[in-house]
mmCIF file of C-alpha atoms in Angstrom:
data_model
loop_
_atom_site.group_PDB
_atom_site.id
_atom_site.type_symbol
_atom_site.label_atom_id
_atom_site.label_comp_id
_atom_site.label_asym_id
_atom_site.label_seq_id
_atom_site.Cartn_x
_atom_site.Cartn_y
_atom_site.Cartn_z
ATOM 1 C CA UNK A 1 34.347 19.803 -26.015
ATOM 2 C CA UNK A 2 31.317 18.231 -28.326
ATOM 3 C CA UNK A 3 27.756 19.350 -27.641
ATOM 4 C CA UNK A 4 25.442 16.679 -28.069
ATOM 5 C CA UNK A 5 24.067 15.933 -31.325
ATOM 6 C CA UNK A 6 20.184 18.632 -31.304
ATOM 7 C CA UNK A 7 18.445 15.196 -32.359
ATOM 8 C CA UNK A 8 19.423 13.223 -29.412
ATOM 9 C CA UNK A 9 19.258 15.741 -26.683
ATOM 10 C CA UNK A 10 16.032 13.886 -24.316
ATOM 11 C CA UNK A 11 14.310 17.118 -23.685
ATOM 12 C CA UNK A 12 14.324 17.635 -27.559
ATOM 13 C CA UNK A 13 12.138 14.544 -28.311
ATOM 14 C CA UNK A 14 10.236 14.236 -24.788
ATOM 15 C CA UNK A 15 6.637 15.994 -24.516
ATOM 16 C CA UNK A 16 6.680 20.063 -23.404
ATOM 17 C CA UNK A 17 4.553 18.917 -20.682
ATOM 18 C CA UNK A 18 7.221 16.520 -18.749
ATOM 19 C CA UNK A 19 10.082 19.599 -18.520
ATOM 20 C CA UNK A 20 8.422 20.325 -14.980
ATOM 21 C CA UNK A 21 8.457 17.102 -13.626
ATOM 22 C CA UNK A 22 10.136 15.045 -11.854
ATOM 23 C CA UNK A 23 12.092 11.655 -12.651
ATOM 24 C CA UNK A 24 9.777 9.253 -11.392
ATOM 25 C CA UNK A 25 6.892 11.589 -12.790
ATOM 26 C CA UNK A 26 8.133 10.971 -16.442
ATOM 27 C CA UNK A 27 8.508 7.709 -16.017
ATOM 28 C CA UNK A 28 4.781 7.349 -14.874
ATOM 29 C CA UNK A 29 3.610 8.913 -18.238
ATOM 30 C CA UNK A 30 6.208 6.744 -19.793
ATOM 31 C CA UNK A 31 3.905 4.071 -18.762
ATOM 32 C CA UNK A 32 0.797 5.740 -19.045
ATOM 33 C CA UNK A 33 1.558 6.191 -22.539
ATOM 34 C CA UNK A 34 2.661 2.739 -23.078
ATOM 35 C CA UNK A 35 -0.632 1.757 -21.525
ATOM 36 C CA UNK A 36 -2.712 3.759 -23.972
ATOM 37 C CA UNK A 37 -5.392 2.370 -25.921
ATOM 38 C CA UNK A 38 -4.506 -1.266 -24.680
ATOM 39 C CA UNK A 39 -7.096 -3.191 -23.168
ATOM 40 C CA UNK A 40 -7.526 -4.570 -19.457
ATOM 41 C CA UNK A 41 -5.575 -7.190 -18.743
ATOM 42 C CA UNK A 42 -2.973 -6.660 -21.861
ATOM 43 C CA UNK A 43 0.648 -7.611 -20.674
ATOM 44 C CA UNK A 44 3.811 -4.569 -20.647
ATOM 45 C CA UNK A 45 6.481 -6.210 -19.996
ATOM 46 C CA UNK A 46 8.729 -7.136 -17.411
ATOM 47 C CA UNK A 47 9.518 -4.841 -14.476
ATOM 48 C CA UNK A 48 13.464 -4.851 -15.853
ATOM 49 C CA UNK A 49 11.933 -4.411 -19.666
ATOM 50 C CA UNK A 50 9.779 -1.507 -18.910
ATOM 51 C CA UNK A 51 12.764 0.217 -16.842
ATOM 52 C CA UNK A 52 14.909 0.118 -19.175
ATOM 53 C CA UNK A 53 12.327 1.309 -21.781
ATOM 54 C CA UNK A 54 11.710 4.328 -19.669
ATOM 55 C CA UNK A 55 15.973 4.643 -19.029
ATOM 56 C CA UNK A 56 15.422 5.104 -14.822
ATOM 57 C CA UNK A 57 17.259 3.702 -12.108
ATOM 58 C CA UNK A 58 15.725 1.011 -9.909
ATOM 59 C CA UNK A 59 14.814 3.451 -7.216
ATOM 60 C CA UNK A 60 13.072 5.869 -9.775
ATOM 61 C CA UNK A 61 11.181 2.990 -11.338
ATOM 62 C CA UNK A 62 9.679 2.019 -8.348
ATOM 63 C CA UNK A 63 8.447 5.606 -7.241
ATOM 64 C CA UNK A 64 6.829 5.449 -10.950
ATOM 65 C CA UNK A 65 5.777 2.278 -10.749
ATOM 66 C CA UNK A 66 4.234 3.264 -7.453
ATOM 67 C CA UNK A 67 2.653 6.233 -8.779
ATOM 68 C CA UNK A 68 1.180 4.133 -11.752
ATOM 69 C CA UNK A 69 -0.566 1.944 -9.376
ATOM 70 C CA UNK A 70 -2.035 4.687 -7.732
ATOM 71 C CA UNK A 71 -3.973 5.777 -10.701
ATOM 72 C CA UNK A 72 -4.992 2.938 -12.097
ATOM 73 C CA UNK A 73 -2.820 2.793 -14.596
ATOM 74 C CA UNK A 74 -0.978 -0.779 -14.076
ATOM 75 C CA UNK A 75 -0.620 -3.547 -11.886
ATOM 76 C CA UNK A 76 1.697 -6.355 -11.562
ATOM 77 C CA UNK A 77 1.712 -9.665 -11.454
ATOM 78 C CA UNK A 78 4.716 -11.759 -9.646
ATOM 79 C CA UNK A 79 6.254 -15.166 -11.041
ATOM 80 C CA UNK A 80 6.053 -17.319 -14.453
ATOM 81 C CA UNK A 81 4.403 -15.497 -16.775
ATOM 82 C CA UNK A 82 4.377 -11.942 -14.871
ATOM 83 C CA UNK A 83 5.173 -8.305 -15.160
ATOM 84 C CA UNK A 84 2.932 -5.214 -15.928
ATOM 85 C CA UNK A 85 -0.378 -5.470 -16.931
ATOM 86 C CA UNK A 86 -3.173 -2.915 -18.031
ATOM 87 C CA UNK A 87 -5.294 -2.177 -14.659
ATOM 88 C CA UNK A 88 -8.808 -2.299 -15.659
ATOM 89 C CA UNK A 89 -9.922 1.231 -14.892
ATOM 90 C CA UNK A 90 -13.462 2.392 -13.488
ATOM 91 C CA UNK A 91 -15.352 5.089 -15.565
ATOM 92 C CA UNK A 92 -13.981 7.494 -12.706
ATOM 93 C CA UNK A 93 -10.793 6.352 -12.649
ATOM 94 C CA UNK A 94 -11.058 7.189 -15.957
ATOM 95 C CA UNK A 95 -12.225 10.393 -16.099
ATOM 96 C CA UNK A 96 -9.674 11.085 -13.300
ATOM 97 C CA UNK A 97 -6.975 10.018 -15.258
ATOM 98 C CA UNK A 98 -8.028 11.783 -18.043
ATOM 99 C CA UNK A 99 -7.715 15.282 -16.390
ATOM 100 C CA UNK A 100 -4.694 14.130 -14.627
ATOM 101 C CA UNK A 101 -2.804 13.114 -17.400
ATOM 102 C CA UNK A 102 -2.635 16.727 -18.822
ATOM 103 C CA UNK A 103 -1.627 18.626 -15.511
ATOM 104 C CA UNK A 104 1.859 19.401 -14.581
ATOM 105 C CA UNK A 105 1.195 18.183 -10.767
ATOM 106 C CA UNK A 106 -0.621 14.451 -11.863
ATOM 107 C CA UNK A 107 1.539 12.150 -9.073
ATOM 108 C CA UNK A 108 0.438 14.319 -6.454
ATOM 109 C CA UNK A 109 -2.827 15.292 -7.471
ATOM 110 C CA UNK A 110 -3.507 11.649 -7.923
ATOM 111 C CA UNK A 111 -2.484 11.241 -4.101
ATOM 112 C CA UNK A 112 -4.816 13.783 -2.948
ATOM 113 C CA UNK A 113 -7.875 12.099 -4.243
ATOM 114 C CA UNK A 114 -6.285 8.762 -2.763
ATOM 115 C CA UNK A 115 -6.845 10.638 0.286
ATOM 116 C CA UNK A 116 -9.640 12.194 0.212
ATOM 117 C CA UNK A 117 -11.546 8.817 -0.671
ATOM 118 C CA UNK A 118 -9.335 7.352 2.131
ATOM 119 C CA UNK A 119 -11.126 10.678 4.411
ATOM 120 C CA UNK A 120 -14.534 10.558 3.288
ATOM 121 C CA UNK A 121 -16.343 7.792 5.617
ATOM 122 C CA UNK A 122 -15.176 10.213 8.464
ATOM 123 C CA UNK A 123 -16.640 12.998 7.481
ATOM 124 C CA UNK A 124 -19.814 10.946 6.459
ATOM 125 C CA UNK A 125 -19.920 9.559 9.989
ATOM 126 C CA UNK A 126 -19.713 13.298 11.820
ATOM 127 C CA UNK A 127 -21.787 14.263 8.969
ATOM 128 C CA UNK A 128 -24.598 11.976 10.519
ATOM 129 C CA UNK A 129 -24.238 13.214 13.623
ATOM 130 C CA UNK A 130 -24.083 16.939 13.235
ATOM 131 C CA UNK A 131 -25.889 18.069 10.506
ATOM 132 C CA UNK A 132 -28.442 20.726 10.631
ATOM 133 C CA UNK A 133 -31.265 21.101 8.435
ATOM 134 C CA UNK A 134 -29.400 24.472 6.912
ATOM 135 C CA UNK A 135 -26.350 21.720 6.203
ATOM 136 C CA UNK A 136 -28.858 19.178 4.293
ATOM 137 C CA UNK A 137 -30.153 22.257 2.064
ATOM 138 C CA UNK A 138 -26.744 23.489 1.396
ATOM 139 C CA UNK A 139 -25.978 19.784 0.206
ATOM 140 C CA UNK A 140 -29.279 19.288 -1.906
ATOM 141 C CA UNK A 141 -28.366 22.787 -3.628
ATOM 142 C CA UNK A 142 -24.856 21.108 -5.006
ATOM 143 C CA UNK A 143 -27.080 18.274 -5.973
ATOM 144 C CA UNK A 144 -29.154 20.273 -8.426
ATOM 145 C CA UNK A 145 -26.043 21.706 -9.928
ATOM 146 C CA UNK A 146 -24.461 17.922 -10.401
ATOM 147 C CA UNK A 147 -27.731 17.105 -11.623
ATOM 148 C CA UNK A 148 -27.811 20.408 -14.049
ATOM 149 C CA UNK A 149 -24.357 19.022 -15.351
ATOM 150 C CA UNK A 150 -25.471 15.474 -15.741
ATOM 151 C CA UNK A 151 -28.211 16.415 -17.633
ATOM 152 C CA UNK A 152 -25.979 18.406 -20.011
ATOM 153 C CA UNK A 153 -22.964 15.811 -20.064
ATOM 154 C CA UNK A 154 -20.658 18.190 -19.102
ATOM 155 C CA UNK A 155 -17.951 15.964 -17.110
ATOM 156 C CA UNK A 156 -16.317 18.917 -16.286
ATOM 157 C CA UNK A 157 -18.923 20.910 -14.315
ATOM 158 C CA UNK A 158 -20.056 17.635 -13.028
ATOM 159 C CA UNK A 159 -16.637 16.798 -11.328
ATOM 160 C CA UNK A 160 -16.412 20.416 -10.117
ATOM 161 C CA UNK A 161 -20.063 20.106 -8.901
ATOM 162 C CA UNK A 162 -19.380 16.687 -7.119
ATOM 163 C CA UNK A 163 -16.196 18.017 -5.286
ATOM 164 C CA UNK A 164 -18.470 21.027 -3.851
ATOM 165 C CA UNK A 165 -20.735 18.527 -2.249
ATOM 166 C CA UNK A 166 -18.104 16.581 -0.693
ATOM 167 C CA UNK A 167 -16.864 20.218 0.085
ATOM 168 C CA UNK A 168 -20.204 21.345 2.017
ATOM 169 C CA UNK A 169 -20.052 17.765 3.908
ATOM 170 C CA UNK A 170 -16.830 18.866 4.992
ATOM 171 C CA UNK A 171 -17.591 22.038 6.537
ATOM 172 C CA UNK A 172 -20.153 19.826 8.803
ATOM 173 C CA UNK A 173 -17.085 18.417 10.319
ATOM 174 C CA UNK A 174 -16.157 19.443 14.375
ATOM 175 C CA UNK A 175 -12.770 18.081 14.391
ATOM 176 C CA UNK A 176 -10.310 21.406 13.455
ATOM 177 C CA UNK A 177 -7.821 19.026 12.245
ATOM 178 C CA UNK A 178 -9.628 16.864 9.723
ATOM 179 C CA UNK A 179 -12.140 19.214 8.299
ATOM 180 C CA UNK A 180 -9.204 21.584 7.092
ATOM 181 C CA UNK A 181 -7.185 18.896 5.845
ATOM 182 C CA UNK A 182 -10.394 17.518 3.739
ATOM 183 C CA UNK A 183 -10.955 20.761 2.198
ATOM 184 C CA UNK A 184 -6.805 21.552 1.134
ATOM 185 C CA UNK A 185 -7.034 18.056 -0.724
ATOM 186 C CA UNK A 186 -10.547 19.251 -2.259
ATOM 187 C CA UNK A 187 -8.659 22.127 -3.293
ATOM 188 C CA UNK A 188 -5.568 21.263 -4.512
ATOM 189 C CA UNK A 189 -7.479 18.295 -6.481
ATOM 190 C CA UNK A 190 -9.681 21.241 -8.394
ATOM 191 C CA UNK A 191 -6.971 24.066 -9.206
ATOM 192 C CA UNK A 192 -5.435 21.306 -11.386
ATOM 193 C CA UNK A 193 -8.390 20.709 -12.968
ATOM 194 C CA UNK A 194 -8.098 21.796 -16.658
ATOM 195 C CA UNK A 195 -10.761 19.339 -18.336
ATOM 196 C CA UNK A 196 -12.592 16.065 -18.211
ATOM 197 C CA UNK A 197 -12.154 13.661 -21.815
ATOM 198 C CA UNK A 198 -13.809 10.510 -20.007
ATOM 199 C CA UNK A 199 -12.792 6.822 -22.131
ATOM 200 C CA UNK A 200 -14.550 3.580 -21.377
ATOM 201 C CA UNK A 201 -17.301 1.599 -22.677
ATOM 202 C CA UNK A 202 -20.182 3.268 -20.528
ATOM 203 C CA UNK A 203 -21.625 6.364 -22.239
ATOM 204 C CA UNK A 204 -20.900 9.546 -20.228
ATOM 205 C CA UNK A 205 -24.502 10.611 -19.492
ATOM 206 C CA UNK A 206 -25.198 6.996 -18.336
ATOM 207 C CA UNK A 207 -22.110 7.099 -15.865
ATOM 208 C CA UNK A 208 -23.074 10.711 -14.616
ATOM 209 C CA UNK A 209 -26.855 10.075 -13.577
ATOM 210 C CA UNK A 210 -25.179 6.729 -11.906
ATOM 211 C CA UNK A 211 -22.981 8.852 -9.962
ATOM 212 C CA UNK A 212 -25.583 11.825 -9.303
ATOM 213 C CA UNK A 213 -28.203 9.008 -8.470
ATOM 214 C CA UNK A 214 -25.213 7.617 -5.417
ATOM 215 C CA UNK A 215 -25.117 10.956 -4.254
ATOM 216 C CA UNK A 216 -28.415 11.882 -3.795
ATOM 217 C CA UNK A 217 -29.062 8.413 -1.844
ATOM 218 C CA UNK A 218 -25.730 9.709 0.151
ATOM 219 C CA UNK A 219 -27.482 13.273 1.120
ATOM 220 C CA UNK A 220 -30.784 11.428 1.875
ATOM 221 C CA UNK A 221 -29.166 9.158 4.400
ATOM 222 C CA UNK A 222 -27.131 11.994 6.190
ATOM 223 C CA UNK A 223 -30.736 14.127 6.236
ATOM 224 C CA UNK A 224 -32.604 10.807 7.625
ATOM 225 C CA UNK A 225 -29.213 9.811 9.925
ATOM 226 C CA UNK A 226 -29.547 6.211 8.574
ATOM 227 C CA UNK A 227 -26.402 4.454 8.798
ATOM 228 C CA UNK A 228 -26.676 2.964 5.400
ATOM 229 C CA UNK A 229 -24.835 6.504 4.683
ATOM 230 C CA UNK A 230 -21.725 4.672 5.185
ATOM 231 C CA UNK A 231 -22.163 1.766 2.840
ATOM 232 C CA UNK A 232 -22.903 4.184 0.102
ATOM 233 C CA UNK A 233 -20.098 6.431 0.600
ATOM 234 C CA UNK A 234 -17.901 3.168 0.744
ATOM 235 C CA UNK A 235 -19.623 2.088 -3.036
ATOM 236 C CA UNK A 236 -18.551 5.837 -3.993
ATOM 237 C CA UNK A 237 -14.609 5.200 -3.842
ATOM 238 C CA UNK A 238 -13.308 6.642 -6.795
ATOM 239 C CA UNK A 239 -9.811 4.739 -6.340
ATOM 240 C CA UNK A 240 -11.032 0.943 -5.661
ATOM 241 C CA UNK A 241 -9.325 0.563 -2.581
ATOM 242 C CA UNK A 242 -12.417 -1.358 -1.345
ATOM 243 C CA UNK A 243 -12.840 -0.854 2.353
ATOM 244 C CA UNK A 244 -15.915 -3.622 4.563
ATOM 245 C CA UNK A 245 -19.361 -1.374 5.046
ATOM 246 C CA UNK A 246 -18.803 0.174 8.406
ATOM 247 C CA UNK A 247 -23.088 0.454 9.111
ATOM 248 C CA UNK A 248 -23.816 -3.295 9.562
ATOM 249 C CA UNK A 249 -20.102 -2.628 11.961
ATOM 250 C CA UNK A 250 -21.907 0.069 13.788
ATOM 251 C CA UNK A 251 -25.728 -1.077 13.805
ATOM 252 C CA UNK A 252 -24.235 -4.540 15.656
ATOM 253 C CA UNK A 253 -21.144 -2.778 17.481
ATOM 254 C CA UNK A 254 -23.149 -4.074 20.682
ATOM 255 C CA UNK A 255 -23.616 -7.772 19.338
ATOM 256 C CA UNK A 256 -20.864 -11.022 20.240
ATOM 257 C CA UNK A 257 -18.518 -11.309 17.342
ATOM 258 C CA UNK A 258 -17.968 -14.915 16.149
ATOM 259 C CA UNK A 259 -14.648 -16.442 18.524
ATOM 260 C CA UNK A 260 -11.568 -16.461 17.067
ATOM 261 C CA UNK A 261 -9.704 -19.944 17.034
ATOM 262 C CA UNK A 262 -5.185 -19.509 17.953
#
């Protein structure tokens, strides 16, 4: 029996990094990597081009694929003219990405923050109703330590500060099922945390007093119990998945809605 040729064995030429994961894993940094310093909107390949670039079967690809979408990585187009394109990425995208992309556990790391933004108008909403003036200090004290990091452009220490917050906003929550699920998503999110190498066009100290300015109007509006609490934490989605502003919802919850037509 022949051993395979040292050159072509695929853990020989594949990153250290990728031994740990699984199938569909690799194949999402496959296409991260292909993605790599391309700009929005730049076009792959074909679904069938990039699978057999990244040598999966059809039910791995589209676990990668899926996980690609996820992080912002791609998205695809259907008919004449379609495939994979470069997603156009949000500054925290990015700087999720970036800290994902060197941890062993990125696919499901990636999830839990798709989560936890999915979570956070919840806990915003209980947040409104049961927080005590203890609570609001708590809060404004991880504010001055997001706003220490800021100051010093340390993305790291930032990210770490803003997950605290969301952390302490947690703890505010009643329900005994949705506060500990909040905060084992917080955590698993941070002990995979190595660094923070943000890419885009916006300068880093620009982008972190934007996002330390959102949360400070957030912590204001919880303190005040103004509504407008839940638009904000609806502009803070750090994954894009858009949801409508639940306060205008809530301020006219008693008001006719317009009559839908068969």
């Amino acid at each position: 029996m022949t051993s395979d040729i040292p050159a072509l064995r695929r853990e020989d030429w594949e990153p250290r990094r990728w031994h740990n994961l699984t199938r569909p894993e690799r194949a999402t940094e496959e296409i991260a990597a292909l993605a790599a310093g391309l700009e929005p909107g730049a076009r792959l390949g074909t679904k069938d081009e990039i699978r057999a670039h990244c040598g999966v079967s059809v039910g791995t690809f589209n676990e990668a694929l899926r996980l690609a979408q996820q992080r912002g990585i791609v998205r695809v187009k259907s008919g004449p003219g379609g495939g994979l394109f470069v997603d156009h990425q949000s500054p925290m995208v990015r700087l999720g990405n970036s800290m994902l992309a060197i941890d062993q556990d990125a696919a499901s790391v990636a999830d839990a923050i798709r989560l936890r933004d999915a979570i956070d108008p919840l806990l915003v909403e209980d947040a409104l109703s049961h927080a005590s003036a203890k609570d609001i200090a708590e809060m404004r004290v991880e504010l001055r330590r997001m706003r220490a990091a800021a100051d010093d452009s340390d993305g790291t220490a930032f990210l770490r500060a803003d997950w605290a917050l969301h952390a302490r906003i947690a703890e505010v929550c009643p329900s005994p099922i949705l506060r500990p699920l909040y905060l084992s998503l917080l955590e698993m999110a941070e002990s995979h945390l190595l660094a923070v190498e943000p890419t885009g066009d916006q300068p880093l100290p620009e982008y972190l007093r934007e996002r330390y300015d959102l949360h400070a109007a957030l912590v204001d509006a919880i303190a005040a119990g103004d509504v407008k609490a839940l638009d904000i934490i609806a502009d803070h989605d750090t994954t894009q998945n858009r949801r409508p502003h639940r306060s205008a919802a809530r301020e006219g919850a008693d008001e006719p809605g317009p009559t839908s037509s068969p």
